[in-house]
Tab-separated table of C-alpha atoms in Angstrom:
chain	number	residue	atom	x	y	z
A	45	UNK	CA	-1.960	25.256	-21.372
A	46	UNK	CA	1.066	23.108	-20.092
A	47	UNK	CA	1.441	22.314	-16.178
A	48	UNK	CA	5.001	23.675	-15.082
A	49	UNK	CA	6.753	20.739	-13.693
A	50	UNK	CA	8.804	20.340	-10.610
A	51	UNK	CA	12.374	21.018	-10.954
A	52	UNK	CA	15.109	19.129	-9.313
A	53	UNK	CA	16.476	22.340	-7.909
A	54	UNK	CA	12.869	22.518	-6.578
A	55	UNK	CA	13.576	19.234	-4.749
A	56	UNK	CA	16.781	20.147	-3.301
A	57	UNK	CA	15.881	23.368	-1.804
A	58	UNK	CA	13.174	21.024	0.275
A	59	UNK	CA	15.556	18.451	1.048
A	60	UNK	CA	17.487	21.849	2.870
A	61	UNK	CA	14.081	22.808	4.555
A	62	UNK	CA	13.580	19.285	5.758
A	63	UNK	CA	17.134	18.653	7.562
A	64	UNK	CA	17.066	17.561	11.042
A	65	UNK	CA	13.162	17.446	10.574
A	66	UNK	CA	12.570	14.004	8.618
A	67	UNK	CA	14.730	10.617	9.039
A	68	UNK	CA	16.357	9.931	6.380
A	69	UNK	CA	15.249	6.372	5.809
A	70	UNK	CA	17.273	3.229	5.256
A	71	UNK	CA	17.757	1.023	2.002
A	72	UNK	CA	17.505	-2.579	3.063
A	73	UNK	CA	18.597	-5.158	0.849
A	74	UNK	CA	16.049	-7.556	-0.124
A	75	UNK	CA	18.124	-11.104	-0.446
A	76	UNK	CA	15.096	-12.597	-1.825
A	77	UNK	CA	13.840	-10.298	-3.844
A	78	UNK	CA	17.004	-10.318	-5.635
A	79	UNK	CA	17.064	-14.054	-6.002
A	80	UNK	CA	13.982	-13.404	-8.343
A	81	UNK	CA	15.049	-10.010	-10.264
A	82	UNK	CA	18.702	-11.768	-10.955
A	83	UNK	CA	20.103	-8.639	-9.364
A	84	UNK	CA	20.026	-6.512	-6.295
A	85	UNK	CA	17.185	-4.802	-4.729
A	86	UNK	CA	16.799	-2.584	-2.299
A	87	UNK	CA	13.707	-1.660	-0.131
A	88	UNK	CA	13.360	2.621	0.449
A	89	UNK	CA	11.806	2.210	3.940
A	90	UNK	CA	9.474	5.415	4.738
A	91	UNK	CA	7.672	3.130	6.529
A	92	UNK	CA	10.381	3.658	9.444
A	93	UNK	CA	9.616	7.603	8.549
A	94	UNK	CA	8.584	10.138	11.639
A	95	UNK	CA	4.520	9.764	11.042
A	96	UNK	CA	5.062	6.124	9.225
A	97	UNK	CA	5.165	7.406	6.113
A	98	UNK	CA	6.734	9.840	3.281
A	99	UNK	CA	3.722	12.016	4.082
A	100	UNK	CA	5.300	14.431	6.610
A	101	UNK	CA	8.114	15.540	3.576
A	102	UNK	CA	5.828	16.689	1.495
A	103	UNK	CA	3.812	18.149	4.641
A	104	UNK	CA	6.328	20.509	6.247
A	105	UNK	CA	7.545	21.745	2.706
A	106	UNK	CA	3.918	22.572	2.339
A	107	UNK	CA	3.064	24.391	5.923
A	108	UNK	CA	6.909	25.870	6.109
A	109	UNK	CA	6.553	28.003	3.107
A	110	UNK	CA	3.606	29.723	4.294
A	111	UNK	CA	4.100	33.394	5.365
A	112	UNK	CA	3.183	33.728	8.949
A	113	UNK	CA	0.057	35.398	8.471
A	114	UNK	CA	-1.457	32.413	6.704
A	115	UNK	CA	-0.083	30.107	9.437
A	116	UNK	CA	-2.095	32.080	11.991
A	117	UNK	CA	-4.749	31.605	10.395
A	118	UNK	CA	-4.327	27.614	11.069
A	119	UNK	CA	-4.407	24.731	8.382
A	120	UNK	CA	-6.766	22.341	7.248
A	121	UNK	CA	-6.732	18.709	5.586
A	122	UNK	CA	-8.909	15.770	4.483
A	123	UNK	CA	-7.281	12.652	4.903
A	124	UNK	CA	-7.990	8.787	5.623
A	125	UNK	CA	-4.687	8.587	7.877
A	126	UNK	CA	-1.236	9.246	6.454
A	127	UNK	CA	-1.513	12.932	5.512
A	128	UNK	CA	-3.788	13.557	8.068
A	129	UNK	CA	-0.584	12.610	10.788
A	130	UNK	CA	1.785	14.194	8.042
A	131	UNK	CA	-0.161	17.113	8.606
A	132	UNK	CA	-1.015	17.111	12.042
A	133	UNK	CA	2.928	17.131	12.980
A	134	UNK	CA	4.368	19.437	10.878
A	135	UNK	CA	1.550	21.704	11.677
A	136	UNK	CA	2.308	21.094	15.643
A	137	UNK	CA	6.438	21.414	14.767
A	138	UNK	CA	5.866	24.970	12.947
A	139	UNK	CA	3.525	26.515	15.415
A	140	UNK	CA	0.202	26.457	13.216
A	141	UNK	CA	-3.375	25.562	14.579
A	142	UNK	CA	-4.578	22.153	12.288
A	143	UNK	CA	-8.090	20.944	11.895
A	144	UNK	CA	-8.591	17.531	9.800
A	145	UNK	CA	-11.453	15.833	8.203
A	146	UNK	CA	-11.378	12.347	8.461
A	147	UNK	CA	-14.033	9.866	7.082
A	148	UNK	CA	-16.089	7.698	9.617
A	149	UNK	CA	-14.043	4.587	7.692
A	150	UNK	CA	-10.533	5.644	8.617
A	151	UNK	CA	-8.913	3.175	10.206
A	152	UNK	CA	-8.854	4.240	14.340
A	153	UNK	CA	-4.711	3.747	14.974
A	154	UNK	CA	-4.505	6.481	12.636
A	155	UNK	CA	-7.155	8.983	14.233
A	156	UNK	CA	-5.349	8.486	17.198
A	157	UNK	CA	-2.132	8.981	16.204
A	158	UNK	CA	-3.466	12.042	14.458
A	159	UNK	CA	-4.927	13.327	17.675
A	160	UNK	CA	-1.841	12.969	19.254
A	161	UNK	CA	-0.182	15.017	16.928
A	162	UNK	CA	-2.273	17.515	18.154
A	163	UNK	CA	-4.574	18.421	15.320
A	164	UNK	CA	-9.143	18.704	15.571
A	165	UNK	CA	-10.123	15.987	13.907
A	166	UNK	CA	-13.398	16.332	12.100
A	167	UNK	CA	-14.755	12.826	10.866
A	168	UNK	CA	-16.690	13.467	8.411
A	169	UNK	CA	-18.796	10.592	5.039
A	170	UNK	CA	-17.660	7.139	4.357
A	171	UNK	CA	-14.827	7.914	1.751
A	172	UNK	CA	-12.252	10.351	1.108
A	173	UNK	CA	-14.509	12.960	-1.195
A	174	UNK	CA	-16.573	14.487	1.892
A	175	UNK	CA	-13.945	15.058	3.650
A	176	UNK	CA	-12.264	16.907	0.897
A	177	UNK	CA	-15.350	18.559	0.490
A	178	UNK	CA	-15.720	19.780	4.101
A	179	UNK	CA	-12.047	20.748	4.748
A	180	UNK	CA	-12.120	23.066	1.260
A	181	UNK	CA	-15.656	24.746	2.905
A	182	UNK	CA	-13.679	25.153	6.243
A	183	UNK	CA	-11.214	26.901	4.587
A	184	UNK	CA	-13.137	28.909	2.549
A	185	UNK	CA	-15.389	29.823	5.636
A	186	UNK	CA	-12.564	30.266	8.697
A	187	UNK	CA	-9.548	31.459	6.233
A	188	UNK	CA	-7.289	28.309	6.580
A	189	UNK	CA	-5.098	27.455	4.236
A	190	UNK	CA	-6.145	24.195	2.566
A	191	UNK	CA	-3.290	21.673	2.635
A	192	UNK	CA	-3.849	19.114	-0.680
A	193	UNK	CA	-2.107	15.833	0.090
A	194	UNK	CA	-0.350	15.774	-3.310
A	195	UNK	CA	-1.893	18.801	-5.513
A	196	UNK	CA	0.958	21.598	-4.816
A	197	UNK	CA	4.117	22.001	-6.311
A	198	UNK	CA	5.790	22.144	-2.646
A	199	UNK	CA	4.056	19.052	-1.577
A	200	UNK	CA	5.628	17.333	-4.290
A	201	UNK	CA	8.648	18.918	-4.015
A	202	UNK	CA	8.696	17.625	-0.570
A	203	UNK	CA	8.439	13.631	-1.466
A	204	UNK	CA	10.612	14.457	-3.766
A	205	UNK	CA	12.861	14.291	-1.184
A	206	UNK	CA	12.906	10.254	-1.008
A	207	UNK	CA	14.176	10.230	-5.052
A	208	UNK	CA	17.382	12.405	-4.001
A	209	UNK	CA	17.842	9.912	-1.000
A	210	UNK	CA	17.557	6.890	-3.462
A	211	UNK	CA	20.068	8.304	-5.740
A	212	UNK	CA	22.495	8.929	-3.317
A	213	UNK	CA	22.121	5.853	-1.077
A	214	UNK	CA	21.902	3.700	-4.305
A	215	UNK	CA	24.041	5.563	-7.177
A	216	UNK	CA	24.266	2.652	-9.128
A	217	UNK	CA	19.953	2.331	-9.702
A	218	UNK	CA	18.167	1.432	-12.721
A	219	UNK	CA	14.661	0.891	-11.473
A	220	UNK	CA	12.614	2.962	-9.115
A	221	UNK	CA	9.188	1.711	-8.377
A	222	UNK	CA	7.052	3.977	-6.579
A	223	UNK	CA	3.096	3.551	-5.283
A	224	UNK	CA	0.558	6.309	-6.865
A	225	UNK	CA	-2.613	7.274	-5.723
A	226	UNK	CA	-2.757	10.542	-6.455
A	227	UNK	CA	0.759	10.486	-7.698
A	228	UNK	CA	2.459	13.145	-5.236
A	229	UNK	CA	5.424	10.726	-4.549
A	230	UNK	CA	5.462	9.205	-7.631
A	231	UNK	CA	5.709	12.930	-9.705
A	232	UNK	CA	8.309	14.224	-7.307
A	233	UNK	CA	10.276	10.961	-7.276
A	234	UNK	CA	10.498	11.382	-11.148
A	235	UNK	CA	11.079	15.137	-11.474
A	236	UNK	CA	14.680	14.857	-9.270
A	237	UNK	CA	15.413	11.194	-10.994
A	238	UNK	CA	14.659	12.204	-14.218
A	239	UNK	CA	16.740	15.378	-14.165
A	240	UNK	CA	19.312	13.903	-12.428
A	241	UNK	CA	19.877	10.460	-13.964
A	242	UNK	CA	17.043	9.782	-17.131
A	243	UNK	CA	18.524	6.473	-17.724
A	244	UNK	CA	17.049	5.457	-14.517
A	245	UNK	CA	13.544	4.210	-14.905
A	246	UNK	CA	10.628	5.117	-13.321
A	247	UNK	CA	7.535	2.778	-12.145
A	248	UNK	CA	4.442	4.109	-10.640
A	249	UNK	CA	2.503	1.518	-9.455
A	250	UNK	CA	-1.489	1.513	-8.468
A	251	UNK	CA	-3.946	-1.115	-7.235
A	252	UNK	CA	-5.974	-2.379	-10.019
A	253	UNK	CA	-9.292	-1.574	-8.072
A	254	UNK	CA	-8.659	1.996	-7.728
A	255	UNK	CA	-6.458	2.683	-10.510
A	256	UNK	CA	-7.213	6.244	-12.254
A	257	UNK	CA	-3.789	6.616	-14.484
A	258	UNK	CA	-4.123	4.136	-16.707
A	259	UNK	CA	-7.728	5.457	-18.157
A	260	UNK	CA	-6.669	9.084	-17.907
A	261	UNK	CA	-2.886	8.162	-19.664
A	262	UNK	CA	-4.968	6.970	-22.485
A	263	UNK	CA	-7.877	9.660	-22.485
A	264	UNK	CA	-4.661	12.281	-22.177
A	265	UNK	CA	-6.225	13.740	-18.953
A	266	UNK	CA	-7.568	13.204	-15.656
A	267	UNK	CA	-10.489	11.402	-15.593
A	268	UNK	CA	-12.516	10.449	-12.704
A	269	UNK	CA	-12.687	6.354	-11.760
A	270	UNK	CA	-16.463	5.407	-11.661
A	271	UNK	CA	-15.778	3.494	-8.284
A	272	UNK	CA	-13.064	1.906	-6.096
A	273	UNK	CA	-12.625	-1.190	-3.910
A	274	UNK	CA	-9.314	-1.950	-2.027
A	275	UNK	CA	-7.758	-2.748	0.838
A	276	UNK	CA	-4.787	-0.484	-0.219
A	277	UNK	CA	-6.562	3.084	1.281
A	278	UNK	CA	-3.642	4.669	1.139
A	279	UNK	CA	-3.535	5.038	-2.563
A	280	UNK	CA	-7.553	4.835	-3.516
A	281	UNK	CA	-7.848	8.189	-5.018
A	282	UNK	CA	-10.232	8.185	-7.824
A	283	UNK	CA	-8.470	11.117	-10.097
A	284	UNK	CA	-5.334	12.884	-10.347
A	285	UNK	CA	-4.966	15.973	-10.724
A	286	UNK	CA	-3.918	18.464	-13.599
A	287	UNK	CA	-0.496	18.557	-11.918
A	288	UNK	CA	0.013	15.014	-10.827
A	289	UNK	CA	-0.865	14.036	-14.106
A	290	UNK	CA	1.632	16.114	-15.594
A	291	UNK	CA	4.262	14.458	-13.874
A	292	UNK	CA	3.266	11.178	-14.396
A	293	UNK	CA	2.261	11.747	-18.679
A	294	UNK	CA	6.125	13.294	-19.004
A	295	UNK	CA	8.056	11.721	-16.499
A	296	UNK	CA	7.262	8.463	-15.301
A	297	UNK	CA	8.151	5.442	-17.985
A	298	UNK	CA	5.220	3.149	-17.085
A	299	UNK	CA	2.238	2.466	-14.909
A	300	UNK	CA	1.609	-1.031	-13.390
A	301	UNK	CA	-1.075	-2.277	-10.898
A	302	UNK	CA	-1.176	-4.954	-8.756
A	303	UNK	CA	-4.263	-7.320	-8.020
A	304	UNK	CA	-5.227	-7.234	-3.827
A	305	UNK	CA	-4.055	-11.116	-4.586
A	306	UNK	CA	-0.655	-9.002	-5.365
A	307	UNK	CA	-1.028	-6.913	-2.529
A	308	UNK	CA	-1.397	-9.441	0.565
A	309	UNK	CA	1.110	-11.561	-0.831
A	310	UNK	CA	3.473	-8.691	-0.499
A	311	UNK	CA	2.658	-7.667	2.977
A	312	UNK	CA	3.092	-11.500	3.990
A	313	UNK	CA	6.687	-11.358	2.136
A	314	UNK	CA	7.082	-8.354	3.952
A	315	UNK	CA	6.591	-9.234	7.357
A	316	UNK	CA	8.399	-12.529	6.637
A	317	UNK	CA	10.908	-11.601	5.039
A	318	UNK	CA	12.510	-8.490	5.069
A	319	UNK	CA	10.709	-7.828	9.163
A	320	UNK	CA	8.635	-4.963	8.350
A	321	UNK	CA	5.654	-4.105	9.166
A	322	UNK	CA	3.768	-2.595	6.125
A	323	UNK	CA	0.160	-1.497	5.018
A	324	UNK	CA	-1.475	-2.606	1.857
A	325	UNK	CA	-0.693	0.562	-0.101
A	326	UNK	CA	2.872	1.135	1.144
A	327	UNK	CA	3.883	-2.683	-0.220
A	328	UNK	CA	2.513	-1.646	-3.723
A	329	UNK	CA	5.834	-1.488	-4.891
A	330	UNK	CA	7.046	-4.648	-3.977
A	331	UNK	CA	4.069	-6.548	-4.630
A	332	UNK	CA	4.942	-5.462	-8.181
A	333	UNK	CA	8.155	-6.906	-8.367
A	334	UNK	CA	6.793	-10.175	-6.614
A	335	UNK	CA	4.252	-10.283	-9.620
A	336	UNK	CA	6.889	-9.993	-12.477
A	337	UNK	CA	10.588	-10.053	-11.049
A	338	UNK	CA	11.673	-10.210	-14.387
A	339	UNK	CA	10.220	-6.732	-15.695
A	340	UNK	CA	12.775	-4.637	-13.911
A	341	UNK	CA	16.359	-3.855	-14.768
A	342	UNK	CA	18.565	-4.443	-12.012
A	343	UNK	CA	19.454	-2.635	-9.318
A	344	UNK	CA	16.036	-2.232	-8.271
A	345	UNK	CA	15.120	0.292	-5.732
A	346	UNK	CA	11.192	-0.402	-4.171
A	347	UNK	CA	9.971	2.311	-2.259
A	348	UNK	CA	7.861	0.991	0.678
A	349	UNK	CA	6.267	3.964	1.541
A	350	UNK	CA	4.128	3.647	4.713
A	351	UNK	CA	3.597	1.448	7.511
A	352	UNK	CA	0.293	2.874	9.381
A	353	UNK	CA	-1.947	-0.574	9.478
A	354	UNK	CA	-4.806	-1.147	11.538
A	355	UNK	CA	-4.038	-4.514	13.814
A	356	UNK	CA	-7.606	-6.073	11.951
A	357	UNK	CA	-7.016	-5.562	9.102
A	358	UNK	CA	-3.401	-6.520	9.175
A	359	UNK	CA	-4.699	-10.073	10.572
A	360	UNK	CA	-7.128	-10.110	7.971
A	361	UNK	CA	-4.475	-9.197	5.028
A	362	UNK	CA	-1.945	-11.895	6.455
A	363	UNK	CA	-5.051	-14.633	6.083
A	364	UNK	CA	-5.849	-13.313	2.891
A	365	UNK	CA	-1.872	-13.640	2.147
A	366	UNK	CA	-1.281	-16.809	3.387
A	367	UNK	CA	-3.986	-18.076	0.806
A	368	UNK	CA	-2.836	-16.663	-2.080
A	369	UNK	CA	0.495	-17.755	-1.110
A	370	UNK	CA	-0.703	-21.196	-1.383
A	371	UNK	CA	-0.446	-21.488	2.225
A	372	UNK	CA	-3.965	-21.616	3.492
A	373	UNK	CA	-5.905	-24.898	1.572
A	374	UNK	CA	-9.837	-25.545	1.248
A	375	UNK	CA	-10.971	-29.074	0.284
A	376	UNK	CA	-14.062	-30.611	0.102
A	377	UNK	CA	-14.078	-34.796	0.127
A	378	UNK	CA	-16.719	-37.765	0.641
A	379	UNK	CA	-16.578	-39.890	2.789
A	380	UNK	CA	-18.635	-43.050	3.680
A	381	UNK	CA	-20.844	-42.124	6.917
A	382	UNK	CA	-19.548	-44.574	9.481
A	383	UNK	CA	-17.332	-43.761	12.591
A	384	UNK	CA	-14.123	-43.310	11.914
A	385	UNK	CA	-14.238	-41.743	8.780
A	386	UNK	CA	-13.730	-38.492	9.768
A	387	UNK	CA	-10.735	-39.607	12.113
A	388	UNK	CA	-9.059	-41.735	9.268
A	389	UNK	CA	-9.045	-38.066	7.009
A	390	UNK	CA	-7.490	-36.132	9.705
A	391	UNK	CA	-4.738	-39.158	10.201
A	392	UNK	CA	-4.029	-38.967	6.313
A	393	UNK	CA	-3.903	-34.870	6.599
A	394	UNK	CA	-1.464	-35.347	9.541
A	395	UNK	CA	0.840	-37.949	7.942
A	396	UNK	CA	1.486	-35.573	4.988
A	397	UNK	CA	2.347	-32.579	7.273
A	398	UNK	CA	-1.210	-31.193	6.584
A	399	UNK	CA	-2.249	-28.352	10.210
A	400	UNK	CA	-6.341	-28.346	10.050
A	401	UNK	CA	-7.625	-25.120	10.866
A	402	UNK	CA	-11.139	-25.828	10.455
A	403	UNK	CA	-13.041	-28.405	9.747
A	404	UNK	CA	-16.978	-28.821	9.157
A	405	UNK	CA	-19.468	-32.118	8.894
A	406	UNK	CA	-22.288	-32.136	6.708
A	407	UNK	CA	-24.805	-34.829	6.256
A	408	UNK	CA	-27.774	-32.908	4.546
A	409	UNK	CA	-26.348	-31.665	1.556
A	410	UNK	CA	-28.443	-32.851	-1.430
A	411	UNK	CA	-25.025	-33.512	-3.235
A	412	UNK	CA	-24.453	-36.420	-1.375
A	413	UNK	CA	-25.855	-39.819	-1.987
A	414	UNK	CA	-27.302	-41.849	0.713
A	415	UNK	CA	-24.681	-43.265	3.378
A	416	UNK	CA	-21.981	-40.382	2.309
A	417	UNK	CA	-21.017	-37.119	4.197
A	418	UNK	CA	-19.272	-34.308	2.992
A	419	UNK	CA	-16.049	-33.005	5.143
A	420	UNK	CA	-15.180	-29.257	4.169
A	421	UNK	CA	-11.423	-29.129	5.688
A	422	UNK	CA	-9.165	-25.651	5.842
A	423	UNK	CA	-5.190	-26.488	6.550
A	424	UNK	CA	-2.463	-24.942	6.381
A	425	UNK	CA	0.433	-25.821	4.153
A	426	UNK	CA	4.061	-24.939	3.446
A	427	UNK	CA	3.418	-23.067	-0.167
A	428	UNK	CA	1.887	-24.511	-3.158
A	429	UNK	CA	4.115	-27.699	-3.886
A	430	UNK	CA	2.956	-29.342	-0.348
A	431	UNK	CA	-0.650	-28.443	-1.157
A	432	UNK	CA	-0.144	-30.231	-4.233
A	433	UNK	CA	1.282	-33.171	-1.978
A	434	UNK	CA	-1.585	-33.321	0.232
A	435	UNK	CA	-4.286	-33.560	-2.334
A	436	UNK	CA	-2.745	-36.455	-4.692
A	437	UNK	CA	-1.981	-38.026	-1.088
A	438	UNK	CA	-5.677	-37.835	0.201
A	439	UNK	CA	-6.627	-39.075	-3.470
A	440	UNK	CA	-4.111	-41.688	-3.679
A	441	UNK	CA	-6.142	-42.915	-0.068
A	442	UNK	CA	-9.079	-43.021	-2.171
A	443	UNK	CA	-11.205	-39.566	-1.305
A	444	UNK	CA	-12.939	-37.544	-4.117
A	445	UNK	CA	-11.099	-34.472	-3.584
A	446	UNK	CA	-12.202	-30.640	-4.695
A	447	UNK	CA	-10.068	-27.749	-3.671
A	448	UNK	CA	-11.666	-24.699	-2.941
């Protein structure tokens, strides 16, 4: 039996429902980005959205088409942080009583900010299925209406919302890339594009480590992702469902993923470049373009759709991005053990521009032959061509080099 697919008209009538309620978000253009497409692109920023992310669109649509019986009867979500806040503020906006499972995992900014919003919060298991688990029970045990982060037609219907915005900030589009987890955004992105302008084309893109279109695109339905491991939360949803699917199988024109390499890289670029502040699964988008500038037909529109990062982790994500940047550099060398040595590396490191972070001594390693010592040396570098500088100049000085 086919899945009826959101309409355009569909996406309109929320984009009515939701004025004066969301922001509609900027376009920033991305100078450096479009020094590698060869054209322009544009970044969709829901990351500056009410909530700090698309979430609250499809949210509202959701809560605001419920008859006021059901909303008296209070709502209920499971969420690891962006619905849960989408949730928790449209509920608090149109009156209803909302109760959300979290898992014990989630990061705490966004249990907080969910609090605030005014919502119970329930934590609840280590990943996302328990929660979903617990929050369908409540519902079926209190009578509160179950709100599905991406499986209803007025959820999607809702982030459909930032594909009108895109085509009428950016007329002239030819590329829309889009993050997918489930695929809410991604299906009602497509279903107002598509209808709208079908030469534009459509990119969903998912994190390798939790990617679940690709197998169910080629199985021809959803199937269920053994296991997932990124930093990219946001979008780690191990199946879609009957109705994302649907979307994605007839609307969207490809599916890419992105390595967590990808992903931190993109967050860096983000933060450097273009001053946002980002998490891992809202930079999807760009990280794709950073990974193959030359795949997209210009102009490009990148949706960056959240920007709800734990502090941690976004310190350990810029690390992780400064290193596969080429900016962060491990070497090991030997060096004869007499005083000095040590000194006379650090001098070479310093004349070539070379900032040590960390350095280590080791004499006991059974590597090393008798009156040698190993050095193990992090610095920091300005991209890969100076890291390529500072090892031929510490092996021109006569140290056996390895990079790490």
């Amino acid at each position: 039996m086919s899945v009826p697919l959101v309409s355009g008209a569909e996406v309109e009538a929320a984009a009515e429902l939701l004025d004066g309620v969301v922001r509609r978000t900027p376009l920033e253009f991305s100078g450096a980005l479009a020094d590698r497409v060869g054209g322009p692109v544009w970044l969709k920023c829901e990351n500056l959205q009410r909530t700090g992310s698309f979430k609250i669109r499809g949210a509202y649509t959701r809560i605001a088409r419920l008859t006021e019986e059901e909303r008296a009867r209070g709502v209920v979500a499971a969420s690891a942080g962006n619905h849960a806040q989408g949730v928790a503020l449209a509920a608090r906006l149109l009156g209803a009583r909302a109760t959300v499972y979290m898992p014990e995992t989630a990061p705490l900014p966004k249990v907080a900010a969910t609090e605030a919003y005014g919502a119970q919060i329930e934590m609840f298991g280590q990943s996302l299925a328990e929660p979903l688990l617990a929050a369908a029970e409540h519902a079926e045990r209190t009578g509160a209406v179950f709100i599905h982060p991406f499986d209803h037609a007025d959820v999607i219907a809702g982030q459909g919302t930032v594909g009108l915005e895109v085509l009428e900030q950016c007329p002239e589009v030819a590329t829309v890339l889009v993050c997918a987890g489930g695929g809410g955004l991604v299906s009602g992105v497509a279903a107002v594009v598509k209808e709208r302008r079908p030469d534009v084309r459509v990119v969903a893109v998912q994190a390798e480590e939790a990617a679940a279109f690709p197998g169910s695109l080629a199985a021809g339905r959803p199937v269920a992702l053994p296991s997932m491991s990124t930093m990219a939360d946001g979008i780690a949803v191990p199946k879609p469902t009957d109705l994302t699917f649907a979307h994605v199988q007839g609307l969207v024109d490809e599916v890419r993923t992105v390595s967590e390499e990808d992903l931190s890289r993109a967050l860096l670029f983000c933060l450097e470049r273009a001053k946002l502040v980002v998490e891992p699964a809202g930079v999807a988008a760009v990280a794709a373009v950073l990974a193959d500038p030359t795949a997209f037909r210009a102009p490009v529109v990148a949706v960056v759709s959240g920007g709800n990062i734990d502090p941690v982790l976004l310190l350990k994500v810029v690390q992780h991005g400064m290193a596969a940047a080429g900016r962060y550099l491990s070497l090991r060398l030997r060096v004869p053990d007499r005083p000095g040595s040590l000194a006379a590396v650090l001098a070479e490191l310093a004349a070539v521009g070379a900032n040590v972070l960390e350095v280590e001594h080791e004499r006991t390693t059974t590597r090393l032959g008798i009156g040698e010592v190993e050095i193990f040396v992090v610095v920091e570098t300005r991209g890969p061509v100076h890291a390529g500088e500072v090892i031929g100049a510490l092996r021109s000085a006569g140290y056996a080099v390895t990079p790490e």
